[in-house]
Amino acid sequence: MNLFEKQFQDTIHFLQFEDYDLALKRIIDLTLDTEELSFYKKTCELLRWVDYNESNTDGKKEKYSVILNELYQLLSKKEISKPKILLEANNVKKSYSQSAFSLGPISLKISEGQIVGLVGENGNGKTSLLRLLCGELDATEGSISYMLDYEDRYELRTKLIYIPQRPNIWYGSILDNLQFTASSYNIKGEKNELMVDLIISRMGLRNYRNMNWKNLSSGYKMKFELARMLLRKPKLLLIDEPLANLDILSQQTVLEDFKAIAKSPFRPLGIVVSSQQLYEVEKNSDQVIFLKYGEQKNLKSEEANKKEIAELIIEFESEWSQKQLHAALSKISLIKLQYNGSSYIAYFPNTIFLNNFLTIIIDDNIPIKYFRNISDSTRRFFI
């Protein structure tokens, strides 16, 4: 089963389990994959029908099924190309004459369809790295190569887009701004109206399209920025702290949107997301880069030091004292137990597994409020 077949089957399952919102998002994604005006029209007509028939679940199921079948007939014939490398950085460093801080060396590759999570505490170089990758900063050492089809720096910045944490203020409505953006990239006439309608709906902005900057929350401002960038048809997105002002549900929704957009079988993007929300980012990333004092650690890469992650590391909360917990966990070869003010970090040799830990918790009736296996999480670098 290829990537398109899998995504199509997932959409069918969303429909079967009556997750109509997610099914509609995927229908819009597939519609944009066709790059055909006739399908743009059909899906926009469906969106207008949904506006007035939100509670008509039987009608939704029927109409969604019909358009999905038509989309499948067309897209199943399209060729899916092998993902290409978009950017490669080799031993990139950035130092400052007036500061002791330096970034690097950083080495990474970013490919189509890949999401790279960039995590670390504030002041450790995440924004500086994004600005290096997009060309806003010049590297002191090393090289950055762009495997993108471009003639000049302006065209490069069209295909490689950096979205800062605090975007510039804009004026007018969401709809007017997005239609202007589309026209600036030669998307005109009926195609302009249809594509903007699709992308506004895809990013959850349909009910806010006539609102302006001051009436939008931070989360919707970020969604607007992403919608605007998608109209430019980039190949690589660099997004700085998109989760900073979002609640946990919105964070998960935005990251799921990133994944769906990046992994389009026919219009794949590379996405680099910086964030301090490491657990949410890790779940949705193909590679995770951790920065500590400007130095790089890759967690999900082939270069990761296997010896370094050989042990089992559990983070948990308990009402028991450190002495009580140490005595109980020593039964399964506890190496050390740290207390970080609100949680414990327990280290075990690689001969111990999570089931062994849980068995002790149950057998000794140890009260725990929370636990997480952080053996392969960047959380271990924060300790």
Short mmCIF file of C-alpha atoms in Angstrom, two decimals:
data_model
loop_
_atom_site.label_atom_id
_atom_site.label_comp_id
_atom_site.label_asym_id
_atom_site.label_seq_id
_atom_site.Cartn_x
_atom_site.Cartn_y
_atom_site.Cartn_z
CA MET A 1 0.00 0.00 0.00
CA ASN A 2 1.55 3.30 -1.07
CA LEU A 3 1.26 6.59 0.83
CA PHE A 4 -1.77 7.77 -1.12
CA GLU A 5 -3.63 4.47 -0.60
CA LYS A 6 -2.94 4.63 3.14
CA GLN A 7 -4.10 8.22 3.47
CA PHE A 8 -7.21 7.48 1.41
CA GLN A 9 -8.07 4.48 3.59
CA ASP A 10 -7.56 6.59 6.72
CA THR A 11 -10.05 9.12 5.32
CA ILE A 12 -12.58 6.34 4.68
CA HIS A 13 -12.17 5.22 8.29
CA PHE A 14 -12.75 8.79 9.55
CA LEU A 15 -15.99 8.78 7.60
CA GLN A 16 -17.02 5.36 8.89
CA PHE A 17 -16.51 6.49 12.48
CA GLU A 18 -18.34 9.77 11.78
CA ASP A 19 -15.33 12.01 12.33
CA TYR A 20 -16.65 14.41 9.72
CA ASP A 21 -14.37 17.33 10.56
CA LEU A 22 -11.23 15.30 10.01
CA ALA A 23 -12.69 13.62 6.92
CA LEU A 24 -13.44 17.04 5.42
CA LYS A 25 -9.88 18.22 6.08
CA ARG A 26 -8.55 15.20 4.19
CA ILE A 27 -11.02 15.77 1.34
CA ILE A 28 -9.63 19.30 0.99
CA ASP A 29 -6.05 17.95 1.04
CA LEU A 30 -6.89 15.44 -1.71
CA THR A 31 -8.68 18.14 -3.69
CA LEU A 32 -5.60 20.36 -3.61
CA ASP A 33 -3.53 17.33 -4.66
CA THR A 34 -5.51 17.13 -7.91
CA GLU A 35 -4.51 20.69 -8.92
CA GLU A 36 -7.62 20.70 -11.12
CA LEU A 37 -10.14 23.54 -11.16
CA SER A 38 -13.10 21.18 -11.67
CA PHE A 39 -12.39 19.46 -8.34
CA TYR A 40 -11.77 22.79 -6.62
CA LYS A 41 -15.31 23.75 -7.65
CA LYS A 42 -16.85 20.50 -6.42
CA THR A 43 -15.24 20.68 -3.00
CA CYS A 44 -16.07 24.38 -2.58
CA GLU A 45 -19.71 23.53 -3.40
CA LEU A 46 -19.53 20.84 -0.72
CA LEU A 47 -18.15 23.36 1.79
CA ARG A 48 -21.04 25.72 1.08
CA TRP A 49 -23.50 22.84 1.52
CA VAL A 50 -21.91 21.97 4.89
CA ASP A 51 -22.32 25.60 6.01
CA TYR A 52 -26.10 25.13 5.97
CA ASN A 53 -26.31 21.40 6.78
CA GLU A 54 -23.88 20.93 9.67
CA SER A 55 -26.20 18.55 11.57
CA ASN A 56 -27.18 16.45 8.52
CA THR A 57 -24.92 13.47 9.20
CA ASP A 58 -26.57 11.19 6.65
CA GLY A 59 -26.17 13.82 3.96
CA LYS A 60 -22.53 14.36 4.91
CA LYS A 61 -21.74 10.68 4.72
CA GLU A 62 -23.32 10.38 1.29
CA LYS A 63 -21.76 13.53 -0.20
CA TYR A 64 -18.31 12.88 1.31
CA SER A 65 -18.37 9.31 -0.04
CA VAL A 66 -19.26 10.47 -3.55
CA ILE A 67 -16.48 13.05 -3.78
CA LEU A 68 -13.95 10.70 -2.18
CA ASN A 69 -14.71 8.10 -4.84
CA GLU A 70 -14.19 10.70 -7.58
CA LEU A 71 -10.94 11.87 -6.01
CA TYR A 72 -9.70 8.29 -5.78
CA GLN A 73 -10.42 7.64 -9.45
CA LEU A 74 -8.22 10.57 -10.44
CA LEU A 75 -5.43 10.47 -7.87
CA SER A 76 -4.85 6.71 -7.99
CA LYS A 77 -3.50 7.26 -11.51
CA LYS A 78 -1.02 9.97 -10.50
CA GLU A 79 2.63 9.09 -9.99
CA ILE A 80 4.14 9.43 -6.52
CA SER A 81 7.75 10.54 -6.80
CA LYS A 82 10.50 9.56 -4.39
CA PRO A 83 11.11 12.21 -1.67
CA LYS A 84 13.99 14.56 -2.45
CA ILE A 85 16.47 16.18 -0.10
CA LEU A 86 15.62 19.89 0.18
CA LEU A 87 18.37 21.25 2.41
CA GLU A 88 21.67 20.02 3.78
CA ALA A 89 23.71 21.79 6.45
CA ASN A 90 27.28 20.66 7.13
CA ASN A 91 29.10 21.72 10.32
CA VAL A 92 27.40 25.11 10.37
CA LYS A 93 28.55 27.49 13.11
CA LYS A 94 27.50 30.98 14.11
CA SER A 95 29.53 33.03 16.58
CA TYR A 96 29.25 36.64 17.70
CA SER A 97 32.13 38.98 18.48
CA GLN A 98 30.18 40.68 21.30
CA SER A 99 28.88 37.48 22.92
CA ALA A 100 30.26 34.32 24.47
CA PHE A 101 27.37 32.33 22.95
CA SER A 102 28.02 30.36 19.79
CA LEU A 103 25.79 28.03 17.79
CA GLY A 104 27.00 24.76 16.33
CA PRO A 105 28.44 22.87 14.75
CA ILE A 106 25.08 21.84 13.24
CA SER A 107 24.69 19.14 10.60
CA LEU A 108 21.32 18.03 9.25
CA LYS A 109 19.36 17.01 6.17
CA ILE A 110 15.73 17.88 5.51
CA SER A 111 13.72 15.99 2.89
CA GLU A 112 10.27 16.28 1.34
CA GLY A 113 7.59 14.87 3.59
CA GLN A 114 9.78 15.14 6.68
CA ILE A 115 9.03 17.00 9.92
CA VAL A 116 12.04 18.01 12.00
CA GLY A 117 11.40 19.02 15.60
CA LEU A 118 13.80 21.59 17.04
CA VAL A 119 13.65 21.70 20.85
CA GLY A 120 15.56 23.21 23.72
CA GLU A 121 15.24 25.82 26.43
CA ASN A 122 15.05 29.53 25.61
CA GLY A 123 18.35 31.12 24.66
CA ASN A 124 19.92 27.95 23.30
CA GLY A 125 19.87 28.87 19.61
CA LYS A 126 16.60 27.59 18.11
CA THR A 127 15.62 30.88 16.45
CA SER A 128 19.21 31.54 15.37
CA LEU A 129 19.34 28.17 13.65
CA LEU A 130 16.08 28.80 11.79
CA ARG A 131 17.36 32.20 10.64
CA LEU A 132 20.59 30.57 9.47
CA LEU A 133 18.68 27.95 7.48
CA CYS A 134 16.49 30.54 5.77
CA GLY A 135 19.39 32.85 4.96
CA GLU A 136 18.58 35.73 7.32
CA LEU A 137 21.89 35.10 9.10
CA ASP A 138 25.23 34.22 7.52
CA ALA A 139 27.14 31.28 8.95
CA THR A 140 30.56 31.88 10.48
CA GLU A 141 31.70 28.42 9.38
CA GLY A 142 30.30 25.47 7.45
CA SER A 143 27.90 25.37 4.52
CA ILE A 144 24.17 25.22 3.78
CA SER A 145 23.09 23.74 0.44
CA TYR A 146 19.60 24.16 -1.02
CA MET A 147 18.42 21.41 -3.38
CA LEU A 148 15.61 23.60 -4.68
CA ASP A 149 14.93 24.83 -8.19
CA TYR A 150 15.48 28.58 -7.99
CA GLU A 151 17.17 31.32 -9.98
CA ASP A 152 17.81 33.99 -7.37
CA ARG A 153 17.52 34.68 -3.64
CA TYR A 154 13.98 36.08 -4.03
CA GLU A 155 12.76 32.86 -5.63
CA LEU A 156 14.56 30.85 -2.96
CA ARG A 157 12.65 32.71 -0.24
CA THR A 158 9.41 31.84 -2.04
CA LYS A 159 10.18 28.14 -1.77
CA LEU A 160 11.87 28.29 1.64
CA ILE A 161 9.66 30.24 4.03
CA TYR A 162 10.39 31.28 7.59
CA ILE A 163 7.42 32.06 9.89
CA PRO A 164 8.64 33.92 13.02
CA GLN A 165 7.04 33.51 16.43
CA ARG A 166 5.63 37.05 16.28
CA PRO A 167 4.46 37.74 12.71
CA ASN A 168 4.01 41.30 11.49
CA ILE A 169 0.66 43.05 11.93
CA TRP A 170 -1.54 43.01 8.84
CA TYR A 171 -4.60 45.05 7.93
CA GLY A 172 -7.95 44.17 6.40
CA SER A 173 -9.75 40.84 6.62
CA ILE A 174 -8.29 37.33 6.45
CA LEU A 175 -10.10 36.78 3.15
CA ASP A 176 -8.79 39.96 1.52
CA ASN A 177 -5.24 39.29 2.64
CA LEU A 178 -5.21 35.71 1.36
CA GLN A 179 -6.73 36.67 -1.98
CA PHE A 180 -4.07 39.37 -2.34
CA THR A 181 -1.33 36.88 -1.49
CA ALA A 182 -2.65 34.42 -4.07
CA SER A 183 -2.82 37.10 -6.77
CA SER A 184 0.77 38.12 -5.97
CA TYR A 185 1.80 34.59 -6.96
CA ASN A 186 -0.18 34.65 -10.20
CA ILE A 187 -3.23 32.81 -8.87
CA LYS A 188 -6.02 34.89 -10.36
CA GLY A 189 -9.68 34.94 -11.24
CA GLU A 190 -11.86 31.99 -10.30
CA LYS A 191 -8.86 29.87 -9.29
CA ASN A 192 -7.90 32.55 -6.76
CA GLU A 193 -11.33 32.49 -5.10
CA LEU A 194 -11.51 28.70 -5.05
CA MET A 195 -8.00 28.05 -3.72
CA VAL A 196 -8.38 30.67 -1.00
CA ASP A 197 -11.73 29.16 0.00
CA LEU A 198 -10.18 25.70 0.21
CA ILE A 199 -7.16 26.76 2.25
CA ILE A 200 -9.20 28.98 4.58
CA SER A 201 -11.45 25.99 5.28
CA ARG A 202 -8.50 23.60 5.59
CA MET A 203 -6.90 25.75 8.29
CA GLY A 204 -10.13 26.10 10.28
CA LEU A 205 -10.56 29.79 9.39
CA ARG A 206 -13.82 29.56 7.47
CA ASN A 207 -15.91 31.16 10.22
CA TYR A 208 -13.27 33.88 10.74
CA ARG A 209 -12.54 34.88 7.13
CA ASN A 210 -14.00 38.39 7.52
CA MET A 211 -12.14 39.13 10.76
CA ASN A 212 -9.01 41.27 11.03
CA TRP A 213 -5.83 41.10 13.10
CA LYS A 214 -7.08 42.64 16.35
CA ASN A 215 -10.07 40.27 16.53
CA LEU A 216 -8.04 37.06 16.26
CA SER A 217 -6.38 35.01 18.98
CA SER A 218 -2.68 34.12 18.72
CA GLY A 219 -3.59 30.62 17.55
CA TYR A 220 -5.70 31.87 14.67
CA LYS A 221 -3.03 34.39 13.70
CA MET A 222 -0.62 31.47 13.35
CA LYS A 223 -3.17 29.56 11.28
CA PHE A 224 -3.54 32.60 9.04
CA GLU A 225 0.24 32.78 8.54
CA LEU A 226 0.33 29.13 7.58
CA ALA A 227 -2.59 29.59 5.17
CA ARG A 228 -0.80 32.51 3.55
CA MET A 229 2.40 30.52 3.20
CA LEU A 230 0.60 27.54 1.64
CA LEU A 231 -0.76 29.78 -1.12
CA ARG A 232 2.84 30.47 -2.10
CA LYS A 233 3.36 26.72 -2.67
CA PRO A 234 6.64 26.43 -0.72
CA LYS A 235 8.85 23.36 -0.55
CA LEU A 236 10.24 24.01 2.95
CA LEU A 237 8.64 25.71 5.97
CA LEU A 238 10.64 26.87 8.99
CA ILE A 239 8.22 27.71 11.82
CA ASP A 240 9.36 29.31 15.08
CA GLU A 241 7.38 28.41 18.24
CA PRO A 242 3.95 27.91 16.62
CA LEU A 243 2.65 26.24 19.81
CA ALA A 244 3.70 28.96 22.24
CA ASN A 245 0.27 30.52 22.78
CA LEU A 246 -1.95 27.49 22.16
CA ASP A 247 -3.78 25.24 24.61
CA ILE A 248 -2.94 21.53 24.55
CA LEU A 249 -5.83 20.59 22.23
CA SER A 250 -4.92 23.33 19.76
CA GLN A 251 -1.27 22.23 19.88
CA GLN A 252 -2.22 18.70 18.91
CA THR A 253 -4.51 19.94 16.11
CA VAL A 254 -1.83 22.22 14.64
CA LEU A 255 0.81 19.48 14.74
CA GLU A 256 -1.56 17.01 13.08
CA ASP A 257 -2.19 19.63 10.39
CA PHE A 258 1.56 20.02 9.89
CA LYS A 259 1.92 16.26 9.48
CA ALA A 260 -0.93 15.98 6.96
CA ILE A 261 0.38 18.92 4.93
CA ALA A 262 4.00 17.76 4.97
CA LYS A 263 3.23 14.19 3.99
CA SER A 264 1.04 14.85 0.97
CA PRO A 265 1.83 12.11 -1.57
CA PHE A 266 1.81 14.61 -4.44
CA ARG A 267 2.75 17.96 -2.82
CA PRO A 268 5.14 17.01 0.01
CA LEU A 269 6.82 19.69 2.12
CA GLY A 270 9.70 19.71 4.53
CA ILE A 271 8.81 21.35 7.85
CA VAL A 272 11.07 22.40 10.72
CA VAL A 273 9.18 23.28 13.92
CA SER A 274 10.88 24.83 16.92
CA SER A 275 9.14 24.47 20.27
CA GLN A 276 9.52 23.93 23.99
CA GLN A 277 6.53 21.53 23.93
CA LEU A 278 8.87 18.61 23.47
CA TYR A 279 6.47 15.69 24.04
CA GLU A 280 3.94 16.99 21.50
CA VAL A 281 6.67 17.77 18.96
CA GLU A 282 8.36 14.39 19.40
CA LYS A 283 5.15 12.51 18.67
CA ASN A 284 4.80 14.20 15.31
CA SER A 285 8.43 14.51 14.16
CA ASP A 286 10.57 12.23 12.01
CA GLN A 287 13.73 13.66 13.53
CA VAL A 288 14.28 15.65 16.73
CA ILE A 289 17.20 18.03 17.24
CA PHE A 290 17.93 19.19 20.78
CA LEU A 291 20.01 22.32 21.34
CA LYS A 292 21.85 22.87 24.62
CA TYR A 293 24.11 25.93 24.83
CA GLY A 294 24.09 25.96 21.04
CA GLU A 295 25.26 22.35 20.72
CA GLN A 296 23.31 19.75 18.74
CA LYS A 297 21.98 16.40 19.86
CA ASN A 298 19.88 14.32 17.44
CA LEU A 299 17.55 11.84 19.09
CA LYS A 300 15.79 10.05 16.22
CA SER A 301 18.65 9.95 13.75
CA GLU A 302 20.92 7.16 12.59
CA GLU A 303 23.82 9.08 14.11
CA ALA A 304 22.35 8.95 17.62
CA ASN A 305 24.71 7.36 20.11
CA LYS A 306 23.11 3.96 20.82
CA LYS A 307 25.16 3.52 23.98
CA GLU A 308 23.79 6.81 25.31
CA ILE A 309 20.16 5.64 25.12
CA ALA A 310 20.73 2.01 26.15
CA GLU A 311 19.28 2.41 29.66
CA LEU A 312 15.64 2.63 30.69
CA ILE A 313 14.73 6.05 32.10
CA ILE A 314 11.33 6.61 33.73
CA GLU A 315 9.91 9.95 34.84
CA PHE A 316 7.09 9.67 37.38
CA GLU A 317 5.28 11.40 40.23
CA SER A 318 4.57 9.73 43.56
CA GLU A 319 3.59 10.60 47.12
CA TRP A 320 6.25 8.25 48.46
CA SER A 321 9.55 9.59 49.74
CA GLN A 322 12.77 9.13 47.80
CA LYS A 323 13.94 6.64 50.46
CA GLN A 324 10.80 4.48 50.09
CA LEU A 325 10.98 4.53 46.30
CA HIS A 326 14.69 3.72 46.24
CA ALA A 327 14.14 0.66 48.42
CA ALA A 328 11.33 -0.66 46.22
CA LEU A 329 12.92 0.04 42.84
CA SER A 330 16.26 -1.40 43.87
CA LYS A 331 14.60 -4.82 43.46
CA ILE A 332 14.89 -4.30 39.68
CA SER A 333 18.50 -3.05 39.57
CA LEU A 334 17.86 0.67 40.03
CA ILE A 335 20.98 2.62 39.03
CA LYS A 336 19.97 5.98 40.48
CA LEU A 337 16.89 7.95 41.48
CA GLN A 338 16.76 11.73 41.07
CA TYR A 339 14.18 14.15 42.41
CA ASN A 340 13.49 17.23 40.28
CA GLY A 341 11.19 19.14 42.60
CA SER A 342 7.93 17.75 41.22
CA SER A 343 8.86 14.39 39.71
CA TYR A 344 11.31 11.52 40.06
CA ILE A 345 13.69 10.26 37.38
CA ALA A 346 14.61 6.57 37.75
CA TYR A 347 17.49 5.03 35.78
CA PHE A 348 17.73 1.29 35.06
CA PRO A 349 20.13 -0.87 33.01
CA ASN A 350 19.08 -1.96 29.52
CA THR A 351 18.18 -5.40 30.88
CA ILE A 352 15.14 -3.86 32.62
CA PHE A 353 11.97 -3.06 30.70
CA LEU A 354 8.90 -0.92 31.32
CA ASN A 355 6.87 -3.99 32.28
CA ASN A 356 9.33 -4.69 35.10
CA PHE A 357 8.85 -1.17 36.43
CA LEU A 358 5.05 -1.46 36.27
CA THR A 359 5.14 -4.84 38.00
CA ILE A 360 6.96 -3.32 40.99
CA ILE A 361 4.51 -0.41 41.09
CA ILE A 362 1.57 -2.85 41.24
CA ASP A 363 3.11 -5.46 43.54
CA ASP A 364 4.35 -2.90 46.09
CA ASN A 365 1.20 -0.78 45.74
CA ILE A 366 3.24 2.36 45.01
CA PRO A 367 0.96 5.36 44.42
CA ILE A 368 1.83 7.18 41.18
CA LYS A 369 0.00 10.09 39.54
CA TYR A 370 1.89 10.04 36.25
CA PHE A 371 4.69 8.18 34.51
CA ARG A 372 6.45 8.35 31.15
CA ASN A 373 9.22 6.37 29.53
CA ILE A 374 11.73 9.07 28.52
CA SER A 375 14.51 6.72 27.39
CA ASP A 376 14.18 7.97 23.81
CA SER A 377 12.82 11.42 24.57
CA THR A 378 14.72 14.71 24.50
CA ARG A 379 13.37 15.18 28.05
CA ARG A 380 16.44 13.25 29.18
CA PHE A 381 18.67 16.04 27.86
CA PHE A 382 16.96 18.57 30.13
CA ILE A 383 17.89 16.67 33.27
#
